[in-house]
Coordinates of C-alpha atoms and ligand atoms in Angstrom, one line a residue:
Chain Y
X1 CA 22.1 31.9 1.4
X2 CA 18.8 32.1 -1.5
X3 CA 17.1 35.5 -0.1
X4 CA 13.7 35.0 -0.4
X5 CA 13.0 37.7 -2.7
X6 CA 15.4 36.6 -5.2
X7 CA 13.6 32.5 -4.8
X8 CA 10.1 34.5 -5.9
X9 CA 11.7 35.9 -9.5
X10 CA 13.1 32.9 -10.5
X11 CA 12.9 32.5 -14.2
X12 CA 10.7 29.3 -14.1
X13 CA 8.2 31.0 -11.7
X14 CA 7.8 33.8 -14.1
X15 CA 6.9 31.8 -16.6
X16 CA 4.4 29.6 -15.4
X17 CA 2.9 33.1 -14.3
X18 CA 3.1 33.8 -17.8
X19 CA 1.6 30.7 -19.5
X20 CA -1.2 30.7 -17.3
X21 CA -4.1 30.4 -20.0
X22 CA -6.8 32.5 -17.6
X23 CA -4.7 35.2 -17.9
X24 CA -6.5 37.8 -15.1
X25 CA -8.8 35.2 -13.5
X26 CA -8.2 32.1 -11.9
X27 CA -10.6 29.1 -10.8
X28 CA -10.4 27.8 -7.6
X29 CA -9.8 24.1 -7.8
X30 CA -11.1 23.5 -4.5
X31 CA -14.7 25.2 -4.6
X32 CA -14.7 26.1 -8.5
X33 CA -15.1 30.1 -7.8
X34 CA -13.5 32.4 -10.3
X35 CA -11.7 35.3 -8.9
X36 CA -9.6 38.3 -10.4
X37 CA -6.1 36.8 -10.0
X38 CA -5.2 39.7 -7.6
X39 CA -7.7 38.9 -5.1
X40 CA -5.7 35.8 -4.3
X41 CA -2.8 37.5 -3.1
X42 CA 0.8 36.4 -3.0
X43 CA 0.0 34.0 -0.9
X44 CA -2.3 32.6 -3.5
X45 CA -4.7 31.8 -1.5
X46 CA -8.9 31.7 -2.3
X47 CA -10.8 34.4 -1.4
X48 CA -13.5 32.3 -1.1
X49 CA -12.7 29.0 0.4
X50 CA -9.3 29.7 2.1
X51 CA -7.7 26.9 -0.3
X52 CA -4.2 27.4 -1.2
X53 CA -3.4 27.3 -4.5
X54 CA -0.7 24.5 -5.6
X55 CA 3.2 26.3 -4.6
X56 CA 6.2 25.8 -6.6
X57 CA 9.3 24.9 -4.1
X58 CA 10.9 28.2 -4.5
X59 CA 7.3 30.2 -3.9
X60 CA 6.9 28.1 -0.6
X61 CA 10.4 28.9 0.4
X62 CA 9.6 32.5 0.3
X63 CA 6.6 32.0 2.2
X64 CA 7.8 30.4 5.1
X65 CA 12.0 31.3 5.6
X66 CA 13.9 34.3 6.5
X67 CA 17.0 32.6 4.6
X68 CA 17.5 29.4 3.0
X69 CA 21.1 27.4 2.8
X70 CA 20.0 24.5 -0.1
X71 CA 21.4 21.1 0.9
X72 CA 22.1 18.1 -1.5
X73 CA 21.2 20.1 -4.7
X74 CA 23.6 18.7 -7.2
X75 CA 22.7 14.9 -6.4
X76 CA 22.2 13.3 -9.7
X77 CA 20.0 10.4 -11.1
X78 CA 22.1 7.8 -12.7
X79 CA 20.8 7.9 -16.8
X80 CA 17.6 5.7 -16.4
X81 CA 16.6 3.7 -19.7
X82 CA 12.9 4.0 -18.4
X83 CA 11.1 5.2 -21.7
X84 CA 10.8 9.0 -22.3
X85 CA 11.9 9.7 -18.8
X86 CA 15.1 11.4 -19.0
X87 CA 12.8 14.4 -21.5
X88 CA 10.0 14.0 -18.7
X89 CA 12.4 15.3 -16.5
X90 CA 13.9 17.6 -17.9
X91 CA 10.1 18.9 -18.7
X92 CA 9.5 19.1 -15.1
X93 CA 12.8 21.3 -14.3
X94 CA 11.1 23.7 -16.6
X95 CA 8.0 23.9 -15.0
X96 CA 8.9 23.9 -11.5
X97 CA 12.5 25.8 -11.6
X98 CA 13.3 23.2 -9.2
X99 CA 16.2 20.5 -9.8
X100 CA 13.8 17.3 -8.2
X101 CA 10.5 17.0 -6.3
X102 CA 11.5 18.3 -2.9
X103 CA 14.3 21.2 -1.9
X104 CA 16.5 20.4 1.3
X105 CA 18.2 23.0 3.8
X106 CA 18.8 24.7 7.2
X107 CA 16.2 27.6 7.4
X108 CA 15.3 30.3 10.0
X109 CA 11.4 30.6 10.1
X110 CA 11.0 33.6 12.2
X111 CA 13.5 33.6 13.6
X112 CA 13.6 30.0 14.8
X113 CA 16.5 27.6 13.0
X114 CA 15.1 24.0 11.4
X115 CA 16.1 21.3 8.8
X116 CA 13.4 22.1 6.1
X117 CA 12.3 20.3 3.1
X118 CA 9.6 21.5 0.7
X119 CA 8.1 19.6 -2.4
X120 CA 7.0 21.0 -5.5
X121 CA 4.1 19.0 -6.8
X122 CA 5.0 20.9 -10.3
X123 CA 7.8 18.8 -10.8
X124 CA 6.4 15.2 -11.7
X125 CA 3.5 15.9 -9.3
X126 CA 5.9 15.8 -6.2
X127 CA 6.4 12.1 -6.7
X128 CA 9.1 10.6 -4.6
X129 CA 12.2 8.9 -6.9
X130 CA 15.9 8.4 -5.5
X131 CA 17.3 12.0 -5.8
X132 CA 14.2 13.4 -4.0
X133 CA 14.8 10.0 -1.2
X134 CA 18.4 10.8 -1.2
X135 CA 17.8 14.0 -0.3
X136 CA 15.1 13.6 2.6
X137 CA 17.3 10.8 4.0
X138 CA 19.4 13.4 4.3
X139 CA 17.6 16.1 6.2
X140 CA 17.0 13.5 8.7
X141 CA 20.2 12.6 9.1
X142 CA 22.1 16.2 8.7
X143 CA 19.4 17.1 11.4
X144 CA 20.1 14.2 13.8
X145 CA 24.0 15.2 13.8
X146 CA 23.1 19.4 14.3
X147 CA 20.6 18.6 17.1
X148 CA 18.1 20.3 14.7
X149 CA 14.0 20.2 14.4
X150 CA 12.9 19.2 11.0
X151 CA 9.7 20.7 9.7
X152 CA 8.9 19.1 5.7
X153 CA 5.9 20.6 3.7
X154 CA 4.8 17.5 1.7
X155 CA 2.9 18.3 -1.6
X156 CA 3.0 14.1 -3.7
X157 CA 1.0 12.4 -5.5
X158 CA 3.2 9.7 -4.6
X159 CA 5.8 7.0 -5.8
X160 CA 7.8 8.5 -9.2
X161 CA 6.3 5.1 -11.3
X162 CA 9.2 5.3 -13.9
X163 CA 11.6 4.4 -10.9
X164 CA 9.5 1.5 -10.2
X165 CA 10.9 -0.2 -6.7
X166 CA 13.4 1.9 -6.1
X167 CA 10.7 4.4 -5.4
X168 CA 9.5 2.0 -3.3
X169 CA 12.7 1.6 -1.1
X170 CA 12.6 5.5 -0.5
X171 CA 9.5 5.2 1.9
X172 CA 11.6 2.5 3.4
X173 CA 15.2 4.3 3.8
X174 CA 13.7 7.7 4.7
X175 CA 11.2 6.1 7.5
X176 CA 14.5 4.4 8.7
X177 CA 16.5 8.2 9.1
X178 CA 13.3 9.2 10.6
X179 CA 13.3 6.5 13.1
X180 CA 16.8 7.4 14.4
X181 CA 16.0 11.4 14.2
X182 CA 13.3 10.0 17.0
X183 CA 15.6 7.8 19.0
X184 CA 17.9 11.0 19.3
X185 CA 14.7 12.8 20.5
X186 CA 14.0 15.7 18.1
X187 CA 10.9 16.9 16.6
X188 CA 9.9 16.5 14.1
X189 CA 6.2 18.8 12.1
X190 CA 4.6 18.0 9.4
X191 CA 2.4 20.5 6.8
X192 CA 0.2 18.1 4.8
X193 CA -0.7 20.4 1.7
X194 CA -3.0 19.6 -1.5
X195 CA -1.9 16.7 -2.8
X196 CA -0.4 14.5 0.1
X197 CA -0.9 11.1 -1.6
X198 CA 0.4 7.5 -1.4
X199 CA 3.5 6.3 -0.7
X200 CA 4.7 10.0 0.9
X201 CA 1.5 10.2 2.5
X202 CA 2.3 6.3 3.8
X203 CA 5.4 7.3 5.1
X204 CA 7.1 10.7 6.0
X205 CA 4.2 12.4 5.7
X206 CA 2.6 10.4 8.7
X207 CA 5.5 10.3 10.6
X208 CA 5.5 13.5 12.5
X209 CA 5.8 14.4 16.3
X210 CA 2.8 17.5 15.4
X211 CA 0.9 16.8 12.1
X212 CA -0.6 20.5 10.4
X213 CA -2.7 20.8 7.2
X214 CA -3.4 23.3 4.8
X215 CA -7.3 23.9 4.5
X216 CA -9.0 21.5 1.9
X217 CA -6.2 19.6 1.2
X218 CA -6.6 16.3 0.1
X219 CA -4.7 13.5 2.0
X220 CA -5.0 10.0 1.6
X221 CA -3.2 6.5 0.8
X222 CA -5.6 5.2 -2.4
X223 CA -6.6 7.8 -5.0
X224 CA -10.4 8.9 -4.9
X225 CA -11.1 7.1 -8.8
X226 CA -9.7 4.0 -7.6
X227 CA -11.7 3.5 -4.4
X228 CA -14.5 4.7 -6.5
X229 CA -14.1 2.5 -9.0
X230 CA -13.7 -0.7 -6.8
X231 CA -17.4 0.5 -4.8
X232 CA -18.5 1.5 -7.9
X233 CA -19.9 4.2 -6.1
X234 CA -19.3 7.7 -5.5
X235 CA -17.4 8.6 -2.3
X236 CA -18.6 12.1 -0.7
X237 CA -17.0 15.6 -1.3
X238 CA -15.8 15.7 2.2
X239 CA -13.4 11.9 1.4
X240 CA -10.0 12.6 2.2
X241 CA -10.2 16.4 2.6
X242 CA -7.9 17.5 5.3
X243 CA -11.0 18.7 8.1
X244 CA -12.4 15.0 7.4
X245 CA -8.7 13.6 7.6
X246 CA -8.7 15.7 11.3
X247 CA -12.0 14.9 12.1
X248 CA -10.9 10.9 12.1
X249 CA -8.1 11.6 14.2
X250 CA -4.3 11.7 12.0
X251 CA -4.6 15.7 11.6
X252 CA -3.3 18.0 15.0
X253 CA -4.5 21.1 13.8
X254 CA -5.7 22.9 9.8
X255 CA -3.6 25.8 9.3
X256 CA -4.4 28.8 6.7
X257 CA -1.3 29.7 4.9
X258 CA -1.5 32.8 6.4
X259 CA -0.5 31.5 9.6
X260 CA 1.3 28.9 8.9
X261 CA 5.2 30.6 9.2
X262 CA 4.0 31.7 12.5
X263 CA 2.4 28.5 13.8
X264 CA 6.2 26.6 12.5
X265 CA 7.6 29.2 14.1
X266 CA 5.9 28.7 17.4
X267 CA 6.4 25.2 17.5
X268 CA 9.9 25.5 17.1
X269 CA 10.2 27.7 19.5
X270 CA 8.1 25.3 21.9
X271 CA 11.0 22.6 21.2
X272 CA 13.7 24.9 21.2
X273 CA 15.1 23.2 24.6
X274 CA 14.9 19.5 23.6
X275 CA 17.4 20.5 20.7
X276 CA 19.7 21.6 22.9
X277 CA 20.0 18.4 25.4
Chain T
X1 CA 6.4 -12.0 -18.9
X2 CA 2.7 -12.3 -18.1
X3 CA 3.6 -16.0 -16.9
X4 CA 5.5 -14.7 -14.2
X5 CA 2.6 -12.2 -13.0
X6 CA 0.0 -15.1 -13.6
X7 CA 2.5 -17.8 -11.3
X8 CA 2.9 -14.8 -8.9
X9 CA -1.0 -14.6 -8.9
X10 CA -1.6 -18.2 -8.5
X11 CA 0.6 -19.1 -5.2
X12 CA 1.0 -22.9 -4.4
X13 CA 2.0 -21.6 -0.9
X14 CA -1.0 -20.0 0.9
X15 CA -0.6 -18.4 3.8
X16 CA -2.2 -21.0 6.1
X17 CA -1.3 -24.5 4.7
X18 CA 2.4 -22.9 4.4
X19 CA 2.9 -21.9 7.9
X20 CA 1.5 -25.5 9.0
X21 CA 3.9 -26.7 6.9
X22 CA 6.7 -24.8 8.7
X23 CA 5.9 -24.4 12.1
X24 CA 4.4 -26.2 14.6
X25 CA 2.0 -25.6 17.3
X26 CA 1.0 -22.7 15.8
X27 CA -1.3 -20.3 18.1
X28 CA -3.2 -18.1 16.0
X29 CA -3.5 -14.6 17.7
X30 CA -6.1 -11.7 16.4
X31 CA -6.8 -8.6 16.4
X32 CA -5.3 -4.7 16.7
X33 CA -7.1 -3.7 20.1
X34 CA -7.8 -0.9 19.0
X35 CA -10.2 -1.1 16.3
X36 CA -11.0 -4.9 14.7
X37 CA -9.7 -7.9 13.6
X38 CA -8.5 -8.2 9.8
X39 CA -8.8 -11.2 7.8
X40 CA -6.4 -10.5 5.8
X41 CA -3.6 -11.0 8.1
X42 CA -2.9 -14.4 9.9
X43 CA -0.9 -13.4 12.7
X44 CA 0.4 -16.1 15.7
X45 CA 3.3 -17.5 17.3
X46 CA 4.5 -20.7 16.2
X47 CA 7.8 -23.6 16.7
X48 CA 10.2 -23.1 13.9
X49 CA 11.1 -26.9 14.8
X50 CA 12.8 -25.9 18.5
X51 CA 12.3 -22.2 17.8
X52 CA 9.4 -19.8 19.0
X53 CA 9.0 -17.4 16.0
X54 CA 6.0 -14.7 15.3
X55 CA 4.2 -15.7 12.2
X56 CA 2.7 -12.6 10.5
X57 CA 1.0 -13.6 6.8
X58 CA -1.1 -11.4 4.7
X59 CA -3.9 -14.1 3.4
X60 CA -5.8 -14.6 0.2
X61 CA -8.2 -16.9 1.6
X62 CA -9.1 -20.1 -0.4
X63 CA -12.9 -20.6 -0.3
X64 CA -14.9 -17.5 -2.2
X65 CA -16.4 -16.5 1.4
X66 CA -12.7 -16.0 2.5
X67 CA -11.7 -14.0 -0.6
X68 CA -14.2 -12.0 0.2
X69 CA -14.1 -11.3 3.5
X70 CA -9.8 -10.7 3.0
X71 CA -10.1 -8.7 -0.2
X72 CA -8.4 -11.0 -1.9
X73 CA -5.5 -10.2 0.6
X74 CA -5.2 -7.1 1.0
X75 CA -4.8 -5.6 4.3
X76 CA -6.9 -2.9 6.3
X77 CA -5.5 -0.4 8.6
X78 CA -6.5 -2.7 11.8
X79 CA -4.2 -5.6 9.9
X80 CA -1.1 -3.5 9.8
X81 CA -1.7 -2.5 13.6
X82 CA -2.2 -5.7 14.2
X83 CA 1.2 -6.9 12.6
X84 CA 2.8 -4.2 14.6
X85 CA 1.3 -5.4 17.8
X86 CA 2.8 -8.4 17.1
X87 CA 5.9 -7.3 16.1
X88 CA 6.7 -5.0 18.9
X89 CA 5.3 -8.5 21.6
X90 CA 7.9 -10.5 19.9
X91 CA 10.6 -7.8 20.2
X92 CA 9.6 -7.7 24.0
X93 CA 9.8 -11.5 24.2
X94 CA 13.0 -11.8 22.0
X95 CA 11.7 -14.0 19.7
X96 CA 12.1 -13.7 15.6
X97 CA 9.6 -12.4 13.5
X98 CA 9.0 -13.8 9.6
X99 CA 6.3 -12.6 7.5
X100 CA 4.7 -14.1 4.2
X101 CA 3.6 -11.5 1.7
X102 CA 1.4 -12.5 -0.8
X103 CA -0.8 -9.3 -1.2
X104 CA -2.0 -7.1 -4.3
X105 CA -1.4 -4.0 -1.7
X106 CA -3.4 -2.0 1.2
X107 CA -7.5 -2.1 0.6
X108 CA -8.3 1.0 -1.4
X109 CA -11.9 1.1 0.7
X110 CA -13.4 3.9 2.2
X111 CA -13.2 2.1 5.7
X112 CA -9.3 2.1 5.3
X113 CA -8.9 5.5 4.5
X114 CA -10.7 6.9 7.2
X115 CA -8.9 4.5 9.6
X116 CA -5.6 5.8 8.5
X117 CA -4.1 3.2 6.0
X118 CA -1.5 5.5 5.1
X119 CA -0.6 6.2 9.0
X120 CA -0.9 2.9 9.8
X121 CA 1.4 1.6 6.9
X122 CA 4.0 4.6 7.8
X123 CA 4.4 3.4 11.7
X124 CA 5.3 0.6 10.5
X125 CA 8.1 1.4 8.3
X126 CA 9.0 3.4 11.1
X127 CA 8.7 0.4 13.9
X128 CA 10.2 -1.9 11.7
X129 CA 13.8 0.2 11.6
X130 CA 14.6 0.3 15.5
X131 CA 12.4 -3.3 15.9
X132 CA 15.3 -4.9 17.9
X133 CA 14.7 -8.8 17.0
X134 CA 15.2 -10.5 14.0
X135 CA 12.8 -10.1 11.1
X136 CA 12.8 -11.7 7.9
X137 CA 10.0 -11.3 5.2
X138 CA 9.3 -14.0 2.4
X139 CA 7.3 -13.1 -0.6
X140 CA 5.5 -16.1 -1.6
X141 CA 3.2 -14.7 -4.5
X142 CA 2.6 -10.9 -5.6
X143 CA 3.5 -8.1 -3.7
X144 CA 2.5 -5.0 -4.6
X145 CA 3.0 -1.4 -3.2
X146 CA 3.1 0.1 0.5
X147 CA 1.0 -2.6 1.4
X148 CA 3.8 -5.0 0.8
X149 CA 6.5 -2.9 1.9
X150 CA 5.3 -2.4 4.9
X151 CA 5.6 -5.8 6.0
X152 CA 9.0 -6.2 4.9
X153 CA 11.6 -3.7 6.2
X154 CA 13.3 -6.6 7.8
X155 CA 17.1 -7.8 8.0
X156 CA 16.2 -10.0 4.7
X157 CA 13.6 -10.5 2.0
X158 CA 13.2 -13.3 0.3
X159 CA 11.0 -14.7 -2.6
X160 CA 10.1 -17.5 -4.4
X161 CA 10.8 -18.0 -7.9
X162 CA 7.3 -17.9 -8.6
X163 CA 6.5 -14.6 -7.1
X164 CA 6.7 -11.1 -7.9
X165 CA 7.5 -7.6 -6.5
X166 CA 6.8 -4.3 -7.7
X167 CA 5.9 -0.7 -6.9
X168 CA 1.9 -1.2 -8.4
X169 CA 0.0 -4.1 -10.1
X170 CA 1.3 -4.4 -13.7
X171 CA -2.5 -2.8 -15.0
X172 CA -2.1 -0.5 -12.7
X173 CA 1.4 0.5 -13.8
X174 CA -0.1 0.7 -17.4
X175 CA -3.1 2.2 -16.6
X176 CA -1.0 5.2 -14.9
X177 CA 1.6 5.6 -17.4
X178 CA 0.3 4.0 -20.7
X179 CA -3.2 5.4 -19.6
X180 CA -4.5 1.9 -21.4
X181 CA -4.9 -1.2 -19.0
X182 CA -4.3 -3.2 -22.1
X183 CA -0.4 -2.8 -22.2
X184 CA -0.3 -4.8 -18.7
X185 CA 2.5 -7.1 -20.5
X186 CA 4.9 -4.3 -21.8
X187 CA 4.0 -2.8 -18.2
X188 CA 5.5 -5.7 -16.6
X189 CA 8.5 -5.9 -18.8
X190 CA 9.5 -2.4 -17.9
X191 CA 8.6 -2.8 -13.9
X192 CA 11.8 -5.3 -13.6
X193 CA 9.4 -7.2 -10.7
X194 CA 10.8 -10.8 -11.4
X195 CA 13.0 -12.4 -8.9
X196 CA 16.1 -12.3 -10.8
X197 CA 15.8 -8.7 -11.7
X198 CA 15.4 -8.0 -7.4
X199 CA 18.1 -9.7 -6.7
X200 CA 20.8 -7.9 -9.2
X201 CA 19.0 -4.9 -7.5
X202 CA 19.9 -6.1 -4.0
X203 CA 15.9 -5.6 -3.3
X204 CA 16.1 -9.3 -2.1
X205 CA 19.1 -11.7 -0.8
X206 CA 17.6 -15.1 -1.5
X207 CA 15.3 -16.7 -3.8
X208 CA 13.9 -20.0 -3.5
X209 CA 12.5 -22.5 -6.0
X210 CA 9.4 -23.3 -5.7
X211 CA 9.0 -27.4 -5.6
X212 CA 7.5 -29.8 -3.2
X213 CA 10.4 -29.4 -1.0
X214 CA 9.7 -25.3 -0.8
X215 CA 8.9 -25.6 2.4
X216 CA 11.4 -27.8 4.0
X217 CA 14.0 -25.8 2.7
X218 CA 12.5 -22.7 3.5
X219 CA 12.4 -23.8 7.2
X220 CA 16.0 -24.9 7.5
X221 CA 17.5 -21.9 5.3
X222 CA 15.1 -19.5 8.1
X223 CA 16.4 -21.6 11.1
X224 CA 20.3 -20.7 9.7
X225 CA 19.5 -17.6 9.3
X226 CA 17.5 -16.5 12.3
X227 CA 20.3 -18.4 14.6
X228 CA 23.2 -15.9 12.8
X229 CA 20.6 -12.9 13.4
X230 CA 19.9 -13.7 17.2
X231 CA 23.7 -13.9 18.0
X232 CA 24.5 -10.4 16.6
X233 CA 24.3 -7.7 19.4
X234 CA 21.0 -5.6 18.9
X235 CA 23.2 -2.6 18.0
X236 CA 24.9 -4.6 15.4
X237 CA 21.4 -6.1 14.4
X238 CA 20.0 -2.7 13.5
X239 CA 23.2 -1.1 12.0
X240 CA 22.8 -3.7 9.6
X241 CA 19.3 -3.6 8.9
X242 CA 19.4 0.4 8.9
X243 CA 22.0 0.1 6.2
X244 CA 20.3 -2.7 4.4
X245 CA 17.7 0.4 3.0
X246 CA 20.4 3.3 3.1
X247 CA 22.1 1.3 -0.1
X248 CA 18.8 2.6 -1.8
Ligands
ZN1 ZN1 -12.0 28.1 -3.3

């Protein structure tokens, strides 16, 4: 079992903390404010707008589980002869301290047991290659034999482009364990949080039984500069911001991050008898 | 390499005159009921010469009024509902489905985001797992993206030699990882998008030459193939369908 405390010192997370160039203050992304680093607290969260600030894996972990038990973490990429790739990779281990774009496992989140998968949109912006498929096909599946709930924080900007259409297949084969995870009946909640773009966004990510957000983030199929580009016009601030995402219908409910363990928790707890037929 | 994207580009098979050419008495059925009607998908039920098949076709129009109106093919949310809708009629109805892609991808418009492209593209991937009937997809021209994917999660996927299939459009590909549109053909090269490529990858089982006789063959190699599908028990049907993606 990863303890949560020890998932927070990881080496990688330390140095990203490190390398930050602001040093003390930090700008919020979503509404541009400045703040003393402190005031966003450990859950990194703005002190102005409620955004939450981009998670590695390991932080989000801590967040959200009492304990952890990692599934799937050795699976491997086959060497791919995709131009600088293999260094790109390597590159994003660095930065994220995780081993792919998304962490697999049984948690307890308050208490309540789940099949839990969380992406780190610091490794290759949480884009979605075979190991990262591999592994959500996975969940699904581990969590269709156990009887368990499956709760996935997405964070993507998308296919991984150097994996070209095997990337593409992922969407397929993971939507396909999904399907079954349904047929056997068990829930199944999504946490849209800033970025949940593309081909994640067009599959897993929209395939939930109870769909939560994080405030502010931004959720969509196309990327904002391409739709802009083919109106050649500019699309409001509001486009594809989770309350706008909500307020057209494919969002259940926007969830500060301070809440968010709790609201899981609840939910699970709210299914905790269909697990057990 | 660019030939290949440019034949892909330039299909001699467009979604209307081919599915005259293949089925018969072909009833052309629109709309999502919940939202619109797309022109961008041609969806109806037609004879496969004895056989009552679902048609669904993503279309390109062929007048400039058409191309327009279809986005040069590419789908809105209320076509991929609509395909569904269909999908899930013929599944009631036990009749095959076969879909002809020939689309750049979803409409990046502001329209489709707000009406859930991605949502409606993930349903269905979803649907298109546990859809309990035959379903064979044949790429006629480019397909590109989600918005080609989603219409073919089926038990095969064909193309013709002509087409191409690929994760993004070749500028987009280059545009992304190059950041310079201008390296579209070593873009392409790298994508491995031409038929031959797919089928070493087990992406597609078939590839058919495109001639004069494309669409004969393509109706008596469909006929085959949706007879051996129909006589497989359903479980049997999906196992091998569901498995057909796990290989990934
Ligand atoms: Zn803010």
């Amino acid at each position: 079992m990863l303890k949560p405390q020890q998932a927070t010192l990881d080496e990688a997370t330390l140095k990203r903390a490190q390398t930050i160039p602001e040093g003390l203050w930090r700008t919020c992304p979503n509404c541009g404010t400045s703040a003393y680093r402190g005031r966003f607290g450990s859950l990194q969260v703005c002190p102005h707008c409620g955004f939450g600030l981009r998670l590695t894996a390991s932080e989000r972990l801590a967040q959200l589980c009492d304990c952890f038990d990692p599934w799937d973490e050795q699976l491997e990429l086959a060497d791919s002869d995709f131009p600088g790739y293999m260094v790109k990779r390597a590159q994003a281990q660095a930065a994220s301290g995780s081993s792919e774009s998304v962490r697999c496992g049984q948690a307890v989140i308050a208490a309540q047991p789940c099949a839990l998968a969380v992406m780190d949109s610091y490794y290759m912006m949480g884009s979605l290659g075979q190991v990262a498929g591999e592994r959500l096909c996975r969940l699904f599946e581990r969590a269709t034999a156990q009887r368990l709930a499956v709760v996935i924080v997405t964070a993507s900007g998308g296919a991984r482009m150097q994996e070209g259409i095997q990337s593409l297949m992922q969407m397929a084969k993971i939507s396909a364990a999904r399907a079954l995870h349904v047929q056997a009946g068990l829930p199944y909640f999504v946490v849209l949080s800033d970025p949940t773009m593309g081909g994640v966004c067009a599959s897993f990510a929209m395939q939930g039984d109870v769909t939560l957000a994080e405030p502010h983030a931004r959720v969509g199929f196309t990327g904002r500069r391409v739709i802009e580009a083919t109106l050649h016009n500019k699309l409001p601030a509001s486009f594809q911001q989770a309350e706008q995402v909500m307020a057209t219908g494919f969002i259940d409910a926007i969830v500060p991050r301070a809440q968010l363990k709790a609201r899981l928790a609840l939910l699970l707890q709210l299914h905790q008898e269909v697990c057990h037929a | 390499m660019l030939d290949q994207v440019h034949n892909a580009r330039h299909n001699q098979f467009p979604a209307e005159a081919l599915i005259g050419e293949l089925c018969h008495d072909f009833i052309r059925l629109h709309g999502d009921r919940l939202h619109g009607d797309d022109p961008a998908i041609i969806g109806g039920i037609g004879m496969l010469e004895s056989m009552p098949v679902t048609v669904i076709a993503t279309n390109k129009g062929q007048t400039l009024p058409e191309r327009l109106a279809t986005h040069g093919g590419s789908p809105e949310p209320w076509g991929y509902r609509q395909a569904l809708r269909l999908m899930q009629q013929a599944e009631k109805f036990h009749r095959p489905v076969l879909t002809l892609i020939d689309t750049p991808g979803a409409y990046p418009g502001k329209d489709a985001e707000d009406n859930g492209q991605a949502a409606a593209i993930a349903e269905l991937l979803q649907a298109s797992a546990t859809l309990a009937t035959p379903l064979i997809a044949v790429i006629t021209g480019e397909a590109g993206s989600g918005g080609a994917l989603a219409l073919a999660c089926g038990d095969e996927v064909w193309m013709t030699s002509k087409s191409m299939y690929s994760i993004l459009s070749p500028e987009g590909f280059a545009s992304i990882l190059f950041k310079d549109v201008t390296r579209t053909s070593e873009a392409a090269a790298l994508m491995k998008l031409t038929p031959d490529e797919l089928l070493a990858a087990q992406v597609v089982e078939r590839v058919m030459s495109v001639s004069a006789e494309l669409p004969r063959q393509l109706r008596a190699a469909l006929i085959e193939e949706f007879e051996m599908l129909q006589n497989l028990p359903p479980e049997e049907l999906l196992a091998r369908r569901q498995a057909r993606f796990r290989k990934f």
